Coordinates of C-alpha atoms in Angstrom, one line a residue:
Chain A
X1 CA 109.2 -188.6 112.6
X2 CA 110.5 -185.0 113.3
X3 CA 107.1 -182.7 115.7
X4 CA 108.7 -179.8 113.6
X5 CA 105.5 -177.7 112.0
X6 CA 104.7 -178.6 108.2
X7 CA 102.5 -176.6 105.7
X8 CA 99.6 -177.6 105.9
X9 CA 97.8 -176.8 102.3
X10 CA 94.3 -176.3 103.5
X11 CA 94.6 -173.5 105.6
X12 CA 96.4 -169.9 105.5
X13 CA 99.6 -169.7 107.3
X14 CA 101.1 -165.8 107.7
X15 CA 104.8 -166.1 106.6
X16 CA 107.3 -165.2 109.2
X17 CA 109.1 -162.1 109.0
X18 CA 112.3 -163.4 108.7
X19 CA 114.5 -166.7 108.5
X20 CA 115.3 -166.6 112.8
X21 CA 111.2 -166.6 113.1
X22 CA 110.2 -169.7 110.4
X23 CA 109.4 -172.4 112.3
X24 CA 107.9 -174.3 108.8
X25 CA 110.8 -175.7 106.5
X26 CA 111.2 -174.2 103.3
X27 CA 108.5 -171.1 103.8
X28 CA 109.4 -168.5 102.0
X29 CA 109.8 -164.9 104.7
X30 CA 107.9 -161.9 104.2
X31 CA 112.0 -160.1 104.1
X32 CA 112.7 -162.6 101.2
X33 CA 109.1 -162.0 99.4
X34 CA 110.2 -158.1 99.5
X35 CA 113.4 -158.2 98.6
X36 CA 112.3 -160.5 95.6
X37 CA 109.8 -157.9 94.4
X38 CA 112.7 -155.4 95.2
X39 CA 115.3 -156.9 93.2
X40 CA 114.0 -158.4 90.9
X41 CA 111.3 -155.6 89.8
X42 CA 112.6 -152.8 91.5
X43 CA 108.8 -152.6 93.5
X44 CA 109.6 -151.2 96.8
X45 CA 109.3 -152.2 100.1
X46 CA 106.5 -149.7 100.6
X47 CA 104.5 -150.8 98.4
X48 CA 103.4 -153.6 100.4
X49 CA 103.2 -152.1 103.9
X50 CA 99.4 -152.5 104.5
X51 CA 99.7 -156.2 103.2
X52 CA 100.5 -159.6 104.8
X53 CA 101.4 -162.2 103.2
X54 CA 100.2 -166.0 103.6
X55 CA 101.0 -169.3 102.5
X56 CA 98.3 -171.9 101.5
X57 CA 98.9 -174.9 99.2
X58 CA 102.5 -175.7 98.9
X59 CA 104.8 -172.6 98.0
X60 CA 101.4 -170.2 97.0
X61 CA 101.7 -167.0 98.4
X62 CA 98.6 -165.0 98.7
X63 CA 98.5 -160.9 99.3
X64 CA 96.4 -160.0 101.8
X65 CA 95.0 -156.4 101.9
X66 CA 94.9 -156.7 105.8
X67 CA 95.6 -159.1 109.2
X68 CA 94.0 -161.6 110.7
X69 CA 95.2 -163.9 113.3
X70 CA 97.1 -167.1 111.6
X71 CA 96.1 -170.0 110.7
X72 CA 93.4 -168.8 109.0
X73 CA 90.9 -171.9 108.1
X74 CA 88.7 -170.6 105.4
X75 CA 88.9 -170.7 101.1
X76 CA 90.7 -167.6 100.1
X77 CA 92.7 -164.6 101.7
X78 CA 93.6 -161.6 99.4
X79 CA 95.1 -162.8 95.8
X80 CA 97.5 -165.1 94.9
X81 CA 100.5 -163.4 94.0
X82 CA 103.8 -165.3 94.0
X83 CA 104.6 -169.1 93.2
X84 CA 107.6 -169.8 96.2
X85 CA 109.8 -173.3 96.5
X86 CA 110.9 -173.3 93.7
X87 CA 114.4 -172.2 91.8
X88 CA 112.6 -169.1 90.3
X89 CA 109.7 -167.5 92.1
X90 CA 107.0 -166.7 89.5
X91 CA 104.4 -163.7 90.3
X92 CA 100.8 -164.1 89.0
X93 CA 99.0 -162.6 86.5
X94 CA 96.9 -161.1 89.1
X95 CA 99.8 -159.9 91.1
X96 CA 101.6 -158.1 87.9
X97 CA 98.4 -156.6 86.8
X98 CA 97.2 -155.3 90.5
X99 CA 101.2 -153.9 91.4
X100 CA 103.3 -154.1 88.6
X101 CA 103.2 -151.0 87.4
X102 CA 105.3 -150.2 90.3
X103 CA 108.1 -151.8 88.7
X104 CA 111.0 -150.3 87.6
X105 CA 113.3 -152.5 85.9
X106 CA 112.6 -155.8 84.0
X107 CA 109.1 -154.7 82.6
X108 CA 109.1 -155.5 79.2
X109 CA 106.6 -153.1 76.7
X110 CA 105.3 -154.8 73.4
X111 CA 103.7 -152.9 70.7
X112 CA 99.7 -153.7 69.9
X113 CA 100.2 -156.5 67.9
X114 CA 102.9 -158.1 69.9
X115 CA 100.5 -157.3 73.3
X116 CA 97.5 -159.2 71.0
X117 CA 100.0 -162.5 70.7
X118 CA 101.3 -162.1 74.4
X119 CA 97.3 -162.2 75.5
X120 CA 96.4 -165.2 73.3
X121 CA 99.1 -167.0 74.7
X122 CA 101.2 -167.5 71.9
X123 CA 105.6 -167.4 71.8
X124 CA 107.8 -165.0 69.9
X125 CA 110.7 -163.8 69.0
X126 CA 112.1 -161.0 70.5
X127 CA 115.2 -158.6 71.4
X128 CA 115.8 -157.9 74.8
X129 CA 119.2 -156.7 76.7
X130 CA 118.0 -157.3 80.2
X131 CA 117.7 -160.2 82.8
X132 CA 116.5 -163.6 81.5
X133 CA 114.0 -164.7 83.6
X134 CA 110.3 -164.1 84.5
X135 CA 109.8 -160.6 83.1
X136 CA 106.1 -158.1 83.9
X137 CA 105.1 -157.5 80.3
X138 CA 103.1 -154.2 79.4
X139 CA 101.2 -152.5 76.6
X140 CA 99.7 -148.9 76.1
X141 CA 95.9 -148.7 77.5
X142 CA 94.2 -146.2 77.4
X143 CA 97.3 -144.0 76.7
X144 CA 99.5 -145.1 79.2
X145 CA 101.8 -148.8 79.6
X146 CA 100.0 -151.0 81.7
X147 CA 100.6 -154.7 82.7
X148 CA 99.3 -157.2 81.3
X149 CA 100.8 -160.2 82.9
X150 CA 104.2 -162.4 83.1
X151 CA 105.9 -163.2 80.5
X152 CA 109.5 -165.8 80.1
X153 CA 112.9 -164.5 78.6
X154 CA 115.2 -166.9 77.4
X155 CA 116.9 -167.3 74.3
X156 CA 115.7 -164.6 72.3
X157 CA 111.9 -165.9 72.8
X158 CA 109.4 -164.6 75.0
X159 CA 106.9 -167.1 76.4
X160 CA 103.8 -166.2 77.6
X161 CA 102.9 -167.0 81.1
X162 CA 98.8 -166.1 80.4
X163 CA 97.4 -168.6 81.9
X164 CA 95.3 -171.0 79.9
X165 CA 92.0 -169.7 81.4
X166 CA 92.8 -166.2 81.1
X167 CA 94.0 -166.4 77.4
X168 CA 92.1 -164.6 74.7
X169 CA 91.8 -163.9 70.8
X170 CA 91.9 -159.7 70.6
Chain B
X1 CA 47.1 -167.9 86.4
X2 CA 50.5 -167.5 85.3
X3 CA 53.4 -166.6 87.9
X4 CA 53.2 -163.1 86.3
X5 CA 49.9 -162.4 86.6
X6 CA 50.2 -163.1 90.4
X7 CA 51.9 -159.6 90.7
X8 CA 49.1 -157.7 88.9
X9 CA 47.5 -155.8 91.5
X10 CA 51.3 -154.6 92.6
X11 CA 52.1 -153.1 89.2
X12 CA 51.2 -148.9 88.1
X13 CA 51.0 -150.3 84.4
X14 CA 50.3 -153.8 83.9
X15 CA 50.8 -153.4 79.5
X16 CA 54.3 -151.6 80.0
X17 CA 55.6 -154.4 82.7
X18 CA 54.4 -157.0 80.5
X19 CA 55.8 -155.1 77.6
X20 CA 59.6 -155.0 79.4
X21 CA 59.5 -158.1 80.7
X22 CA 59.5 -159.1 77.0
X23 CA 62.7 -157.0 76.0
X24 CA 65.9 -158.3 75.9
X25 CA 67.4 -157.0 79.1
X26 CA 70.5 -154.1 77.8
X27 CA 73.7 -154.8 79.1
X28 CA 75.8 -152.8 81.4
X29 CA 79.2 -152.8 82.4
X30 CA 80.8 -151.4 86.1
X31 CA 84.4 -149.7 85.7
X32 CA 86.3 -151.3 88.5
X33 CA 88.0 -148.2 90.5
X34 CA 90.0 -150.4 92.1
X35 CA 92.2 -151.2 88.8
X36 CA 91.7 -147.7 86.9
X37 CA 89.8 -144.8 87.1
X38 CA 86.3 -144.0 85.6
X39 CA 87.3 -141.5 83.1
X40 CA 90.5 -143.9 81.7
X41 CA 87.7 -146.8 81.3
X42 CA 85.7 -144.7 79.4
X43 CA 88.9 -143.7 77.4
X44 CA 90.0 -147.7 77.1
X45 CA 86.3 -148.2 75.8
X46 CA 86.3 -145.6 73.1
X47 CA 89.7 -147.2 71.8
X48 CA 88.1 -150.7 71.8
X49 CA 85.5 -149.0 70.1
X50 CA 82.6 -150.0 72.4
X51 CA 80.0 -147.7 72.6
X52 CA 78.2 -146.9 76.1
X53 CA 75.8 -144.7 77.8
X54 CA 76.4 -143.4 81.4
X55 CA 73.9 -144.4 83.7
X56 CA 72.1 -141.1 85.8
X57 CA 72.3 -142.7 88.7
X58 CA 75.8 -144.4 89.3
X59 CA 78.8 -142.8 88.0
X60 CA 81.0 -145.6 86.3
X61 CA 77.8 -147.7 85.5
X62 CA 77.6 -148.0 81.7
X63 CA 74.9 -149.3 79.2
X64 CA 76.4 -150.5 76.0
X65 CA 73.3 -150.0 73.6
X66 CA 75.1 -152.7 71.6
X67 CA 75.2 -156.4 72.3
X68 CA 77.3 -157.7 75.0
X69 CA 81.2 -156.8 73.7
X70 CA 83.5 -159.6 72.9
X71 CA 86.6 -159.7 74.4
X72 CA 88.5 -156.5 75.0
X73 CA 91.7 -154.8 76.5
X74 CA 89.7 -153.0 78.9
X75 CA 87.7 -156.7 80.6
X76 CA 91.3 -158.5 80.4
X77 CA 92.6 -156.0 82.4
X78 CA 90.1 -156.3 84.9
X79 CA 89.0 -152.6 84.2
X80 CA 85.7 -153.8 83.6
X81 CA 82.8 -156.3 84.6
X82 CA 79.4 -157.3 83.0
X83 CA 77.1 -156.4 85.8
X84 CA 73.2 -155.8 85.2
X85 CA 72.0 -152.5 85.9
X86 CA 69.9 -152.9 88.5
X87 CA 72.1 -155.3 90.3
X88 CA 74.4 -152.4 91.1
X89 CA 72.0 -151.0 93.6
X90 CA 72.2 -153.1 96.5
X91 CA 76.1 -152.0 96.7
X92 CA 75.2 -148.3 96.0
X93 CA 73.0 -148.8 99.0
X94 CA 75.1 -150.4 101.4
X95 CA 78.4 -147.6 101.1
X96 CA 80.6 -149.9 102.8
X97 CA 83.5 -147.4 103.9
X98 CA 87.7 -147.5 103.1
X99 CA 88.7 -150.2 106.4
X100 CA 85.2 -151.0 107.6
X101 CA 84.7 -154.9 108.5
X102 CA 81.6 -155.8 106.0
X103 CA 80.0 -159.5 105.1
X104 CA 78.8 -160.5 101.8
X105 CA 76.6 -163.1 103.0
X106 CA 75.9 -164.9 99.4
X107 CA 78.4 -163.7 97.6
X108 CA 79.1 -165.6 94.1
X109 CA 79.7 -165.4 91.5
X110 CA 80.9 -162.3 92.9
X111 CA 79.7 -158.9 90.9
X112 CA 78.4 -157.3 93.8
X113 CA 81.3 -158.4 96.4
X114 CA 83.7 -156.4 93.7
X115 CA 81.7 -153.7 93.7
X116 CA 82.1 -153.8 97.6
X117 CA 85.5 -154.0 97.2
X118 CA 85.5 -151.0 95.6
X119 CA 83.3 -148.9 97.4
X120 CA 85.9 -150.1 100.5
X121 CA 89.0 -148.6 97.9
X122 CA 90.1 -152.5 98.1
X123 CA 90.7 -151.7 102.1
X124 CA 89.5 -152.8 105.4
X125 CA 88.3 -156.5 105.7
X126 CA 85.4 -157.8 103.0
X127 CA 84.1 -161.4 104.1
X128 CA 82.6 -163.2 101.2
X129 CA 80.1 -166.3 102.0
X130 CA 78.7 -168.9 99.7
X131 CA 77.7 -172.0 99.9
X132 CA 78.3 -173.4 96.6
X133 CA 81.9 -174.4 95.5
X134 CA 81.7 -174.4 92.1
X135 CA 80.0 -170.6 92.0
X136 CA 82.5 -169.9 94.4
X137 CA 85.4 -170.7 92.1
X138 CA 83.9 -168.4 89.5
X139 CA 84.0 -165.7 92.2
X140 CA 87.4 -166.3 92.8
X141 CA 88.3 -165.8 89.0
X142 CA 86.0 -162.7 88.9
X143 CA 87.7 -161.0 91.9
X144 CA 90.9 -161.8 90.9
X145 CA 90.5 -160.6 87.4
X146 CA 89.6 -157.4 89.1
X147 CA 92.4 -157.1 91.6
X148 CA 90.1 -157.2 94.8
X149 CA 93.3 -157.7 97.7
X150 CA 91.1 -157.3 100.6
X151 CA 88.6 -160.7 100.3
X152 CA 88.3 -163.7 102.5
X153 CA 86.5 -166.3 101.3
X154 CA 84.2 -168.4 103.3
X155 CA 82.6 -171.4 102.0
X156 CA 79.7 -172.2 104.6
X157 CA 75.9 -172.0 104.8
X158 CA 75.4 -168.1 105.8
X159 CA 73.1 -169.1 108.3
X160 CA 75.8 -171.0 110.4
X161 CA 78.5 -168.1 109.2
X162 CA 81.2 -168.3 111.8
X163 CA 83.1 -165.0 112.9
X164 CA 86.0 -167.2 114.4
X165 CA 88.2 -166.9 111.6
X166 CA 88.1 -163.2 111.6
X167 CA 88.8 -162.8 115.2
X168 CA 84.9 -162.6 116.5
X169 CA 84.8 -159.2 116.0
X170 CA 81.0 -157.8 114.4
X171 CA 81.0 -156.3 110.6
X172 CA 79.9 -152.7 110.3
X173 CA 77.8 -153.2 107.3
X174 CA 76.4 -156.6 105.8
X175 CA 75.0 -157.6 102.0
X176 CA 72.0 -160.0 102.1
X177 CA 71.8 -160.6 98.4
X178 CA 69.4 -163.9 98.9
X179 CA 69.0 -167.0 96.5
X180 CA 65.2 -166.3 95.3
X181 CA 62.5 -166.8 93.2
X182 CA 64.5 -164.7 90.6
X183 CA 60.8 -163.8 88.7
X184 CA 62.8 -160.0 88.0
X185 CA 65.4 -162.3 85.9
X186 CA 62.5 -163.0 83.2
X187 CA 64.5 -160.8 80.5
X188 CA 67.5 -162.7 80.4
X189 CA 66.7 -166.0 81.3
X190 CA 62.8 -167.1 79.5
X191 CA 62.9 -170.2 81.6
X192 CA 62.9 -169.3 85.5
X193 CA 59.0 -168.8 84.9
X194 CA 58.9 -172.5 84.4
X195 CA 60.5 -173.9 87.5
X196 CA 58.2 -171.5 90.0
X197 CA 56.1 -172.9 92.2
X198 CA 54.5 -171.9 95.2
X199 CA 56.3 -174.7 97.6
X200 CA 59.5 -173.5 96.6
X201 CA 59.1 -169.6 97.3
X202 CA 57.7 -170.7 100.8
X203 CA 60.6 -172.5 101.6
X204 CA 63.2 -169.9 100.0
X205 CA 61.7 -167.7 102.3
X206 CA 62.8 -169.9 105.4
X207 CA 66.3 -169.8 104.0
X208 CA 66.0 -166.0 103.6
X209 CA 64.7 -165.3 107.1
X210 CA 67.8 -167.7 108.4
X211 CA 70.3 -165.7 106.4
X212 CA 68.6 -162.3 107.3
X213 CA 69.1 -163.1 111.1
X214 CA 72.4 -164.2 111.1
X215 CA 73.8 -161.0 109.0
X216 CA 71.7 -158.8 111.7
X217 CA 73.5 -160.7 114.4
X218 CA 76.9 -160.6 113.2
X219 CA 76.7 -156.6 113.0
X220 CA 77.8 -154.1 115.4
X221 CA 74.8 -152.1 116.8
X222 CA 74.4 -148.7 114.5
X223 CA 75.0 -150.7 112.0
X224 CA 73.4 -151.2 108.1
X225 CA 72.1 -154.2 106.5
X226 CA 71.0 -154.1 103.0
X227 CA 68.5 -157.5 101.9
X228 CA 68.0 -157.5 98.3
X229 CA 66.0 -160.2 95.9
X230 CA 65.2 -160.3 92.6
X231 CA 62.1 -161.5 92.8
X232 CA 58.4 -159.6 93.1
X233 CA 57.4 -162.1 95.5
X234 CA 56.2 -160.3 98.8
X235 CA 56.5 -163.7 100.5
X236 CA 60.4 -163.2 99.8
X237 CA 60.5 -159.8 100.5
X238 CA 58.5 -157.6 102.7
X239 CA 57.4 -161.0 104.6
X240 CA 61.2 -161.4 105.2
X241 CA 61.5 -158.1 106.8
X242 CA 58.4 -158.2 108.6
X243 CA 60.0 -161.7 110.6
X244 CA 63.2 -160.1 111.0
X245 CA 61.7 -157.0 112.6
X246 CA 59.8 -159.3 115.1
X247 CA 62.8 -161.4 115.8
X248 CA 66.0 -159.3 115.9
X249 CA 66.9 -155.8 117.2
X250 CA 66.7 -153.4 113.7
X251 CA 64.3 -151.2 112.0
X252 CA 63.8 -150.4 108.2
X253 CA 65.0 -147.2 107.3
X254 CA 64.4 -144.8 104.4
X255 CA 66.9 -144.2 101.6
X256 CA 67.3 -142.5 98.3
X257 CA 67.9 -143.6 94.8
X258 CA 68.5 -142.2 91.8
X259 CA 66.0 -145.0 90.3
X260 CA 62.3 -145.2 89.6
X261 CA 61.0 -147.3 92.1
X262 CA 57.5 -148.6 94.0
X263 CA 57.4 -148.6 97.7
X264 CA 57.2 -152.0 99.6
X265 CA 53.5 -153.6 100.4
X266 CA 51.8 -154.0 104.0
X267 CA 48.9 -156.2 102.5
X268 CA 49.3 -159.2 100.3
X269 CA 46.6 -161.7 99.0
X270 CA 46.8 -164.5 96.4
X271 CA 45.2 -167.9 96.0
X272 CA 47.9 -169.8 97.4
X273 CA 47.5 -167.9 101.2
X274 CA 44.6 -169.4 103.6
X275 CA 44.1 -165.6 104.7
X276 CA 45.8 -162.2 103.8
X277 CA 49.2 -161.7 104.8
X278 CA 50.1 -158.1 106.5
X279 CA 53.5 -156.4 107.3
X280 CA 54.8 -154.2 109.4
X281 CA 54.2 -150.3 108.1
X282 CA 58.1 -149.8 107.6
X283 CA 58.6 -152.1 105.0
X284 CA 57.6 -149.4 103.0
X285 CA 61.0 -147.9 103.3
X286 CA 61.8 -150.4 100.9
X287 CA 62.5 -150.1 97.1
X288 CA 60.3 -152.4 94.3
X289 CA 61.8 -151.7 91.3
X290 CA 59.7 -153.9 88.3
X291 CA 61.5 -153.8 84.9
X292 CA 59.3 -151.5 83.1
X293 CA 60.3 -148.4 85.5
X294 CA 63.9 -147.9 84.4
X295 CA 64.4 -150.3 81.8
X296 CA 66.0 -152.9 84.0
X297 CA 65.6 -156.4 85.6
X298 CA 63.4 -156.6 88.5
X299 CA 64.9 -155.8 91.7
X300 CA 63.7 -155.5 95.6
X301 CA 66.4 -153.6 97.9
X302 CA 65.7 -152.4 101.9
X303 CA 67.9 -150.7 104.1
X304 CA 68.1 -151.7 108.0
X305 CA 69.7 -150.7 110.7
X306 CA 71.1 -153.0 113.6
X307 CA 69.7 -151.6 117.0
X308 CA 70.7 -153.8 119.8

């Protein structure tokens, strides 16, 4: 047996900063959770200056409006934004709806109806020139395009990523 | 007697609280500042159709004179939240400020942490306690359906809240929003008449007074604590504050509400008392608000401040 740190799934770790500081295999960085948000949303770094981000339960990332001194031993920190160990990060709901309308690029706007489908969980058929791929989905509200939550690109279809829970007849 | 009737000799108008109490309570929804702004969750209500009343007293507090809304763009998008009138007040009261440390001592299912985190502009460090898990995971779902970043979550009895986690430092304002007798929930829930009895409210009230103390203890000095019930029970409520005022260093101070609202009692009799009980003259700093005054649910709210 290796003494190197594991996660441990009960408590909040605080991601290191970058790859030379991880001490715990496979933990995502906060460098690689902003360059994700960067790249593949075009959020900015700045965005996320006031936040710290922590993991708890293997791969969650939660947002922390704040800083506390890590581990953390308590039952929740912030939001959960960001599913991490896995090919394809996947924000939450939560996370899209609370910063994604600082994206720039890979936000995908449905009309009414199409937004009503999207929210009750329901696939469809769409065109779409940009990235496959985990996309923040938006509809008009009160006048202007706000986000409604994540959505899945592939093959002409977009899937809805509403979670089961959140889903609802409009 | 019925529980009710207990409360008499409190009330201004006996036939107009009886008369409320009877009403269907209205409902009300908070705009959540910290995923929109007041005016664009008015504008997402008009285009859902929904129609509301503004509140006189709390900007972004709305009545929908209609029954409770289905669901809507607006509550999806976490621009909204259900919340009781009157339950909005202990909040209002409190102020927490943008990066102030403050502790929501029982917190679920949440409404009034949000509205913390709100008040706080989602910043500075919000500690939410309860002791329940399953009420805690419907505050989790409530506050992240309203985008509230700056929660930790404790699940613990808030008498035995520990500060470790949160590097021992004091809070600058607490919420005592107490498990009670719940007598001012009549209107929406028939039943809680039923399960009173006289046993119970004495030993709430030992819960109470352990909560009280410990969010008193775990504030800075200058600092505001805000109790609140829903019940009319003086045993739960001015008999609360009078222990505290013994036993910790704070004092009851004044405040001002846009609400109708009786002052707090320093005499209290009833047949279930060997002798009169009597509190401290400062407890009448506190707020009784009984359902016939502003249309509402019964509330009791007091403002301290931590002195030592």
């Amino acid at each position: 047996m290796s003494d190197q740190p594991t996660n441990v799934s009960t408590q909040f770790d605080r991601v290191p900063e970058t790859a030379a500081d991880r001490t715990v295999e496979g933990r995502a960085t906060r460098a690689e959770i902003l360059d994700w948000f960067e790249e593949r949303f075009g959020i900015e770094p700045a965005v996320f200056d006031s936040y710290t981000f922590w993991e708890r339960g293997a791969g969650k990332i939660w947002a922390f409006a704040g800083d506390l001194t890590s581990p953390v031993d308590i039952e929740g920190l912030g939001m959960t934004a960001l599913r991490t160990r896995q090919e394809h990060w996947k924000p939450t709901l939560e996370a899209v709806q609370r910063f994604g309308h600082h994206a720039t690029k890979n936000r995908l706007h449905l009309t009414e109806s199409r937004a009503k489908q999207f929210m009750a969980g329901e696939d469809q058929a769409i065109e779409w020139d940009g990235d496959w791929g985990y996309l923040i989905v938006t509809h008009d509200l009160a006048g202007e395009p706000e986000p409604i939550g994540v959505g899945l690109f592939t093959y002409g279809e977009l899937r809805s990523m509403v979670p089961k829970g959140r889903r609802r007849e409009l | 007697m019925t529980v009710l009737e207990r409360y008499e000799p409190l009330i201004d108008d006996v036939e107009a609280f009886y008369e409320a109490c009877e009403r269907p309570l209205p409902s009300a929804v908070r705009v959540n500042t910290i995923k929109t702004t007041v005016e664009r969750g008015k504008v997402a209500l008009d285009d859902a159709g929904i129609d509301y009343e503004e509140t006189d007293w709390l900007p972004g507090l709305l009545r929908l004179p209609e029954d409770q809304p289905g669901a809507n763009w607006p509550y999806v998008h976490g621009w909204l939240h259900g919340q009781e009138e009157v339950s909005a007040l202990p909040a209002t009261v409190l102020a927490p400020q943008p990066g102030e440390r403050v502790w929501d001592a029982c917190a679920a299912p949440g409404s009034k942490t949000s509205q913390l985190a709100a008040l706080m502009d989602d910043r500075g460090l919000l500690v939410a306690t309860d002791n329940n898990m399953g009420r805690v995971s419907a505050l989790r779902s409530n506050t992240e359906r309203l985008g509230v970043t700056n929660l930790a979550l404790t699940v613990e009895d808030a008498r035995n809240h520990s500060l470790k986690p949160f590097d021992g430092a004091a809070y600058d304002r607490a919420l005592v929003d107490v498990p009670c007798s719940c007598e001012g929930t009549i209107r929406k829930n028939a039943d809680v008449l039923d399960e009173w009895n006289y046993e119970q409210v004495q030993g709430t009230a030992g819960v109470q007074k352990g909560i009280l103390r410990r969010a008193i203890q775990a504030t800075r000095e200058g600092g505001t604590v805000v109790y609140s019930t829903c019940t009319f029970a003086p045993e739960e409520n001015e008999g609360v504050l009078d222990y505290v005022l013994e036993e910790e260093d704070c004092r009851v101070v004044p405040f001002e509400i846009g609400l109708e609202a009786a002052p707090g009692i320093t005499e209290w009799d009833d047949d279930h008392l060997d002798e009169p009980m009597a509190f401290d003259d400062s407890v009448t700093h506190a707020k009784r608000i009984y359902p016939h005054l502003n249309d509402t649910g019964g509330f009791f709210c007091a403002k301290l401040e931590v002195t030592g």
